[in-house]
mmCIF file of C-alpha atoms in Angstrom:
data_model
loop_
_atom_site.group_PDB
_atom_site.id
_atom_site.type_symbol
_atom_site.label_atom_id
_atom_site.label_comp_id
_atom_site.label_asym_id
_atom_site.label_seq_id
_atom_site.Cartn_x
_atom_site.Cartn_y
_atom_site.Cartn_z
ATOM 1 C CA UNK A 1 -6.050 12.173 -13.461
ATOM 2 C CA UNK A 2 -7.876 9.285 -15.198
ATOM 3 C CA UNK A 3 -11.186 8.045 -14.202
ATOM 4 C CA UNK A 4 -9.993 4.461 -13.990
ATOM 5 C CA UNK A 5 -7.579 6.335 -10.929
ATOM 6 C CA UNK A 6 -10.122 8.316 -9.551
ATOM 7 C CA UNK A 7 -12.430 5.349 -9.215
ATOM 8 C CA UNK A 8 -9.770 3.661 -7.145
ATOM 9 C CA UNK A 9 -9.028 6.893 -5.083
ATOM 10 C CA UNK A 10 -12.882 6.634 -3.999
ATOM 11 C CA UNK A 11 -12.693 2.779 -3.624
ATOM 12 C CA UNK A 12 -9.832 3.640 -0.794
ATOM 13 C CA UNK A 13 -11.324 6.630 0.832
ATOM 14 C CA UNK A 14 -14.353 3.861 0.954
ATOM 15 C CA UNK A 15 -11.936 1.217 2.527
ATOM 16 C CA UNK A 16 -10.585 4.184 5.018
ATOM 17 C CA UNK A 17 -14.284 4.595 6.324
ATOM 18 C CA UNK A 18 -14.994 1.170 7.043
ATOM 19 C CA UNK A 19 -11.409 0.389 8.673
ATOM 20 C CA UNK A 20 -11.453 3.523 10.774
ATOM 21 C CA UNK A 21 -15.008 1.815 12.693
ATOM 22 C CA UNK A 22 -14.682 -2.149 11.883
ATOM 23 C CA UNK A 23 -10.817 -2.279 13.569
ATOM 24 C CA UNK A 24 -10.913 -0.964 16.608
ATOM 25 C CA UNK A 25 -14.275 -2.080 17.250
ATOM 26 C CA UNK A 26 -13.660 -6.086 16.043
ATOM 27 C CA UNK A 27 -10.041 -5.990 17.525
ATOM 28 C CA UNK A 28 -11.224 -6.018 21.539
ATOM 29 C CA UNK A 29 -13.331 -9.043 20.238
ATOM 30 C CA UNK A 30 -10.972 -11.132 18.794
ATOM 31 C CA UNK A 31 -8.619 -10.083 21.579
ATOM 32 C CA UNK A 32 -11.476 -11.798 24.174
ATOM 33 C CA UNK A 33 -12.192 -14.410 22.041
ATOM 34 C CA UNK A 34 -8.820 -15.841 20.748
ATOM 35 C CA UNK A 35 -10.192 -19.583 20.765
ATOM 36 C CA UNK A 36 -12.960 -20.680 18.715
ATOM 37 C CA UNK A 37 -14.519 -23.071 16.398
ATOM 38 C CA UNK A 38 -11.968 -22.112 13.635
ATOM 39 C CA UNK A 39 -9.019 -22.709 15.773
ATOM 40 C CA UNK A 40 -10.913 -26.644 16.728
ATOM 41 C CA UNK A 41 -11.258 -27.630 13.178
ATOM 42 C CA UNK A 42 -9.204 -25.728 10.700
ATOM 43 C CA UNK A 43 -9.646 -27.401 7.797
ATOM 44 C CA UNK A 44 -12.806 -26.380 5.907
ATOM 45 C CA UNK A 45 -14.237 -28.876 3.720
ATOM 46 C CA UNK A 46 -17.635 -27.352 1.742
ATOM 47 C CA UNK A 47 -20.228 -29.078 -0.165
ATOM 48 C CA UNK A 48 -19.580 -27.777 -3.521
ATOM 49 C CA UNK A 49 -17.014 -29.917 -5.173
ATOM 50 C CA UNK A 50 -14.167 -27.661 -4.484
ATOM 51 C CA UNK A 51 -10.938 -28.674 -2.576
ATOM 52 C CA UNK A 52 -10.760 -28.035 1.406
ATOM 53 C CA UNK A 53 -8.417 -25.440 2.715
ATOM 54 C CA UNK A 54 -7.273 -24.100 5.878
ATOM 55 C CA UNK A 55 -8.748 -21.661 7.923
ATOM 56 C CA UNK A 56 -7.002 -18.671 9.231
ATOM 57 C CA UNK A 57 -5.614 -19.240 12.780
ATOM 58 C CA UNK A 58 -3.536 -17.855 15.672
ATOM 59 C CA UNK A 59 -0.178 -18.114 14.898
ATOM 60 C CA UNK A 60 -0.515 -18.648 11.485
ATOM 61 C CA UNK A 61 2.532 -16.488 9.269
ATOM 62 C CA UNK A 62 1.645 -15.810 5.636
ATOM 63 C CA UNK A 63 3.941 -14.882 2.807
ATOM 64 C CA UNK A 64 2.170 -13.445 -0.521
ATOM 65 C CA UNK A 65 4.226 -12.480 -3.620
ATOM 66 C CA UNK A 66 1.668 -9.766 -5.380
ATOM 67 C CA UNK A 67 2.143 -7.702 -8.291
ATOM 68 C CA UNK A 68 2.036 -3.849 -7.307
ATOM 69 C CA UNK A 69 0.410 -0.840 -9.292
ATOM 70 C CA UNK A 70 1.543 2.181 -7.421
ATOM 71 C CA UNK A 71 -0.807 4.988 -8.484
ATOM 72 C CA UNK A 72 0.132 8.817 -7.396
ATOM 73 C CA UNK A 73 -2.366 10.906 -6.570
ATOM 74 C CA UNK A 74 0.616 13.881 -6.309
ATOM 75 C CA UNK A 75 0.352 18.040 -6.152
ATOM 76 C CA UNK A 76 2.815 20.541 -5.015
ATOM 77 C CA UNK A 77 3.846 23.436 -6.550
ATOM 78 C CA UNK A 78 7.190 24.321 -7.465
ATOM 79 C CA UNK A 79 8.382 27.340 -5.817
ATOM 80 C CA UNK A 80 12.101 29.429 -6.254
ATOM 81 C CA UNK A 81 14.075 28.900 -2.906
ATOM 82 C CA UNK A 82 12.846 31.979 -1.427
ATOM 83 C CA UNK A 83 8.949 30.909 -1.860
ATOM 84 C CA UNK A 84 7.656 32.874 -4.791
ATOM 85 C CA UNK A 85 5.842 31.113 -7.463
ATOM 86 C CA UNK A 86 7.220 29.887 -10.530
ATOM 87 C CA UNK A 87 4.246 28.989 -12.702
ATOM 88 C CA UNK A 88 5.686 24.981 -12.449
ATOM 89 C CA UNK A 89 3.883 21.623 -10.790
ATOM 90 C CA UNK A 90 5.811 18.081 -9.635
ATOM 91 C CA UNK A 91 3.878 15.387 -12.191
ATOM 92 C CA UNK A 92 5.222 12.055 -10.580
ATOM 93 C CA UNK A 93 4.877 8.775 -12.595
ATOM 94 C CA UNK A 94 2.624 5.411 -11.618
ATOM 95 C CA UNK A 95 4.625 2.598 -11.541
ATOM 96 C CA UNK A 96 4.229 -1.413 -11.566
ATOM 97 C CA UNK A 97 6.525 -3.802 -9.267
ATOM 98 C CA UNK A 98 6.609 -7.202 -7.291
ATOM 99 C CA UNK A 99 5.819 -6.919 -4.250
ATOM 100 C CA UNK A 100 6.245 -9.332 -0.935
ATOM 101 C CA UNK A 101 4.414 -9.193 2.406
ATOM 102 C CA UNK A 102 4.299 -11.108 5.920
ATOM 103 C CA UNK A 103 1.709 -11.215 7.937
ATOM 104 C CA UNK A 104 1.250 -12.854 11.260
ATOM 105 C CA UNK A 105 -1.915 -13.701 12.948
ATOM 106 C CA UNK A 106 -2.875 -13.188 16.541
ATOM 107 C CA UNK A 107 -5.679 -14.766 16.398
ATOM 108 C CA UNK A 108 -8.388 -15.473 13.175
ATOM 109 C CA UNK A 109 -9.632 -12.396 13.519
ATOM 110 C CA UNK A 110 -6.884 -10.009 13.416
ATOM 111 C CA UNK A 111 -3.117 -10.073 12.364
ATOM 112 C CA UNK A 112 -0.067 -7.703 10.866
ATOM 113 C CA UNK A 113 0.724 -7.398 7.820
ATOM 114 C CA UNK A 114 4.134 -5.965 6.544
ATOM 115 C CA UNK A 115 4.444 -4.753 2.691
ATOM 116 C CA UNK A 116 8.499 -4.416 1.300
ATOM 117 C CA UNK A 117 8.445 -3.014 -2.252
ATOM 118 C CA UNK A 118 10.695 -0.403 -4.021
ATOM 119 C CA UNK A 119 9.989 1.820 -7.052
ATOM 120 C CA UNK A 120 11.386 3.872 -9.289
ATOM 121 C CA UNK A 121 9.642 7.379 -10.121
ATOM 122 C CA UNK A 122 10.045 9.709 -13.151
ATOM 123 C CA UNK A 123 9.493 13.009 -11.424
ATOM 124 C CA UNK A 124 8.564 16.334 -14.122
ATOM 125 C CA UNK A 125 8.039 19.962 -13.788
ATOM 126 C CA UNK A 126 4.775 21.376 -15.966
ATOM 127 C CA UNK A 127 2.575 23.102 -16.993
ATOM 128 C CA UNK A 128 0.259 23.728 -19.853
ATOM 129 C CA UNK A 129 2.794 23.201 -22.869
ATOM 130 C CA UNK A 130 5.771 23.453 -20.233
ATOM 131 C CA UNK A 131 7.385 20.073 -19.546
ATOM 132 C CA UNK A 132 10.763 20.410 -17.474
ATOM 133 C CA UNK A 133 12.373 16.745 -17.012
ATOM 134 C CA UNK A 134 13.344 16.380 -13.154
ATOM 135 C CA UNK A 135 15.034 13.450 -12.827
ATOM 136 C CA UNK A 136 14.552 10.195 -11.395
ATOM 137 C CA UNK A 137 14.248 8.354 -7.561
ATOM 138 C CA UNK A 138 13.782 5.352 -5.745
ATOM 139 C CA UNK A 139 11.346 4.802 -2.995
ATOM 140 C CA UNK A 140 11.199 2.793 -0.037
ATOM 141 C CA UNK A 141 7.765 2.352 1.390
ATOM 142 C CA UNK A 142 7.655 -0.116 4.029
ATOM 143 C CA UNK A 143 4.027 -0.421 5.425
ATOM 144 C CA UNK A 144 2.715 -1.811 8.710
ATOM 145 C CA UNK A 145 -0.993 -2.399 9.411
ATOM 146 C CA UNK A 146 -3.113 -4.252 11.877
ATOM 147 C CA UNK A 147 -5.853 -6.248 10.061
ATOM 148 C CA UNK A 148 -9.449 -7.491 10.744
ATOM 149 C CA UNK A 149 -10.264 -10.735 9.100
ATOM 150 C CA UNK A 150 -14.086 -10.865 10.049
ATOM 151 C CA UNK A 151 -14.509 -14.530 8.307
ATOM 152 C CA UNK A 152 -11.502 -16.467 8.934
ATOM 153 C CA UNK A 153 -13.078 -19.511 7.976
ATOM 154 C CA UNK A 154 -14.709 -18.631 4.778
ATOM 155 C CA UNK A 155 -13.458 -19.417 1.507
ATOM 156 C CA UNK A 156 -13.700 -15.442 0.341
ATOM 157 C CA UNK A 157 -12.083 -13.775 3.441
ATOM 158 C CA UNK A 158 -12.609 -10.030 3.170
ATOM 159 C CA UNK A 159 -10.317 -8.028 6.025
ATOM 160 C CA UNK A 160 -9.889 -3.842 6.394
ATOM 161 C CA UNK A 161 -6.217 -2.589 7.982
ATOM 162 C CA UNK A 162 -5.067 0.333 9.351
ATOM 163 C CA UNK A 163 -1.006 1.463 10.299
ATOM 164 C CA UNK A 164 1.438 3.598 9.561
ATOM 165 C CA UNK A 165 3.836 4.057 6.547
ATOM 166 C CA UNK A 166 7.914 5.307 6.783
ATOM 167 C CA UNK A 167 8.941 6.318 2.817
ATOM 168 C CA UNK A 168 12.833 6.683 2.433
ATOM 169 C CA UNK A 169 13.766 8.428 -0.737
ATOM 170 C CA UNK A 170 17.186 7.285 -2.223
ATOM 171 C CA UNK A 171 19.032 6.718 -5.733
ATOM 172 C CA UNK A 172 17.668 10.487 -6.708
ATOM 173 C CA UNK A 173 18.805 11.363 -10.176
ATOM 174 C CA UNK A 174 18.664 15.066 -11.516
ATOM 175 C CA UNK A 175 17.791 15.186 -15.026
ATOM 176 C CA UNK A 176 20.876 17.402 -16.276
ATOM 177 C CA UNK A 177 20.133 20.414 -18.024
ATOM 178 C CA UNK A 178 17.414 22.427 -16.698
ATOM 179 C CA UNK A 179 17.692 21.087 -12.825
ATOM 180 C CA UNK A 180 21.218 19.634 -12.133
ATOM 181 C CA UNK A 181 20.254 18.485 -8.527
ATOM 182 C CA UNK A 182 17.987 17.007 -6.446
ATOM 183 C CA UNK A 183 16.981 16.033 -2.996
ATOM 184 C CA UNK A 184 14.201 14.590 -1.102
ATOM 185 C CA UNK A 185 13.169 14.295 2.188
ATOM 186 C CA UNK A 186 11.903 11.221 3.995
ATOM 187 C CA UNK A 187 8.438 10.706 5.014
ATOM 188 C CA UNK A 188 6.288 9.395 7.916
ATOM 189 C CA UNK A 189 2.609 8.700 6.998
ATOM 190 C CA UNK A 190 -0.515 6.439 7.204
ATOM 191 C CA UNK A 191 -2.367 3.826 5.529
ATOM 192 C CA UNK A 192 -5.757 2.365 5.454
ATOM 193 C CA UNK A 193 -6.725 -1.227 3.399
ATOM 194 C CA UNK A 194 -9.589 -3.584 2.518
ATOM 195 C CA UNK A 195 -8.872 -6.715 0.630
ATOM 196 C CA UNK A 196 -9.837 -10.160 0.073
ATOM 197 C CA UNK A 197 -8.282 -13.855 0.563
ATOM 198 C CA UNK A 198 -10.086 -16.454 -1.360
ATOM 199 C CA UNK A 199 -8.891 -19.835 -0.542
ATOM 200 C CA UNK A 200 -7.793 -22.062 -3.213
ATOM 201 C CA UNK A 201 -6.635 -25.558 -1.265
ATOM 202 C CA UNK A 202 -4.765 -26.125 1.411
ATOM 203 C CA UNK A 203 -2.680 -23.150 2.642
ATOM 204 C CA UNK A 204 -2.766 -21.375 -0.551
ATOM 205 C CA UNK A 205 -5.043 -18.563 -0.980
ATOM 206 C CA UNK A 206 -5.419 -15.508 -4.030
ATOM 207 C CA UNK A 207 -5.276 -12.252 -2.577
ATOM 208 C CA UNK A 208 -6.795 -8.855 -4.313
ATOM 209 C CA UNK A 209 -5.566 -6.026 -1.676
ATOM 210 C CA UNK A 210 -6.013 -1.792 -2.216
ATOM 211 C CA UNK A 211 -4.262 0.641 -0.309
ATOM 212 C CA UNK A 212 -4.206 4.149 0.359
ATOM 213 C CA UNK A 213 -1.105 6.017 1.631
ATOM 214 C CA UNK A 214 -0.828 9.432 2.974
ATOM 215 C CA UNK A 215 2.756 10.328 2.243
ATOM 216 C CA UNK A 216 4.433 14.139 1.189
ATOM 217 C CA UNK A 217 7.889 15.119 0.501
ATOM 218 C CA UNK A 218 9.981 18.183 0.257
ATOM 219 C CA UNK A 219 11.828 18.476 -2.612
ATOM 220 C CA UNK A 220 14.818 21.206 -3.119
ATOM 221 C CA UNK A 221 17.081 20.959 -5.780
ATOM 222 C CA UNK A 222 19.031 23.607 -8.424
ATOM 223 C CA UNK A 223 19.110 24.342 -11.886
ATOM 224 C CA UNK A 224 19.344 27.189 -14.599
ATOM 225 C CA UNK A 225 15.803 28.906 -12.919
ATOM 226 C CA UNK A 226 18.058 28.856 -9.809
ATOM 227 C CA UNK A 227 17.550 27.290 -6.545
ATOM 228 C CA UNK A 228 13.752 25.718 -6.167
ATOM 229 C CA UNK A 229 11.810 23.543 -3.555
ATOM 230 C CA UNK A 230 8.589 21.621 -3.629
ATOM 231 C CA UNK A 231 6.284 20.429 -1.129
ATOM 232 C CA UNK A 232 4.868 17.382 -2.968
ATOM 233 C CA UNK A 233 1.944 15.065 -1.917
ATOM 234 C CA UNK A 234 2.417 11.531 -3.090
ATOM 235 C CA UNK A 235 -1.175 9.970 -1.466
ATOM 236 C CA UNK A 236 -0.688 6.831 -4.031
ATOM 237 C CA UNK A 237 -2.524 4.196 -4.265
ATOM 238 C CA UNK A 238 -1.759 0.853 -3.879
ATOM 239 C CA UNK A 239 -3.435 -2.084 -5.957
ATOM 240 C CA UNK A 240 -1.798 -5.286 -5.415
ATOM 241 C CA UNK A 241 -2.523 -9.259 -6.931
ATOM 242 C CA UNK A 242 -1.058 -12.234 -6.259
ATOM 243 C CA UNK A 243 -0.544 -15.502 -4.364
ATOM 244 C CA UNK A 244 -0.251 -16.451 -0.798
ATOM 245 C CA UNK A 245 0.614 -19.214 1.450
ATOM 246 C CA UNK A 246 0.116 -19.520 5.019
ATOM 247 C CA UNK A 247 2.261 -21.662 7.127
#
């Protein structure tokens, strides 16, 4: 694995720290406290010669379009039907996608935030010299997480998430040759976050968000080394970038 991945795998287990003790702890706050100042006078106009914008509120719904790098972090070993080893790992590709969310807000400090994206994976069988094509599949990773937005009414708006992820694997392509079948089992997991809104003007905002998803798989499939089955972990990361608006 690159250093340029395992630098983001550290930034997310960093972002899984903080959102594991800022949400629950900020979420009874903004729960007591879902009228303030921001809600009074939404739009923020600073001192330094840039444009005003709006501040997040309750009930505000936002819509971002981002650009998605989905990094795999992925081991499993590749095992004949029956469980003994056959000297093989799943390599899974990283892929790049659009990517649309929706979040609502309950109040400025904390919201949900829905990601819909779909990839498309290469999946291989290796090692050392050994490189076994597997074939190819689509996955559907809808993601829901409950947010923190600690300062709603700041132009750079940091926030940490936490939810749960449901992955369903579909459009699975065996390679031909070598393995002549495949099939992949859907997957329940978690996610933690930490990005950043920074206001532009108005309701429009640039958003720099990082993920990290717990997800596995079982894979089974057949070939010419016979019947075979993998118990893969994905884990990918998520970088996203893009534009939002908040209505």
């Amino acid at each position: 694995m690159s250093s340029f991945k395992h630098s983001l795998v550290s930034s997310a287990a960093l972002a899984v720290v903080l959102a594991a003790f800022a949400v629950p702890a900020f979420a009874a706050k903004a729960a007591v406290s879902p009228v303030d100042a921001v809600a009074q006078n939404p739009v923020v106009a600073p001192n330094d010669g840039l444009p005003s914008f709006r501040a997040k509120q309750a009930g505000d719904i936002g819509v971002r379009l981002r650009g998605l790098g989905v990094l795999t972090d992925e081991s499993g070993e590749i095992t004949s039907a029956a469980g003994a080893p056959l000297g093989l790992n799943a390599e899974v590709t990283s892929e790049f996608v659009p990517e649309v969310d929706i979040s609502y807000f309950f109040t400025p400090y904390l919201a949900a935030e829905l990601v819909l994206a779909t990839t498309r994976h290469e999946v291989d069988a290796v090692a050392g010299g050994t490189h076994i094509p597997v074939g190819k599949v689509n996955l559907l990773p809808p993601t829901l997480t409950v947010q923190y937005h600690p300062m709603p009414s700041s132009r750079f708006s940091p926030y940490f998430g936490a939810g749960i992820n449901y992955t369903i694997f579909y459009n699975e392509d065996a390679a031909g040759g070598t393995i002549t079948s495949t099939s992949y089992d859907d997957s329940v997991g978690y996610a933690f976050q930490a990005g950043m809104d920074v206001a532009i003007s108005g309701n429009w905002s640039l958003n720099f968000d990082v993920k990290k998803v717990f997800l596995d798989t079982k894979v089974e499939g057949n070939g010419t080394i016979g019947p075979w089955k993998s118990d893969v972990d994905l884990n990918p990361v998520l970088v996203g970038f893009g534009l939002g608006y908040r209505f």
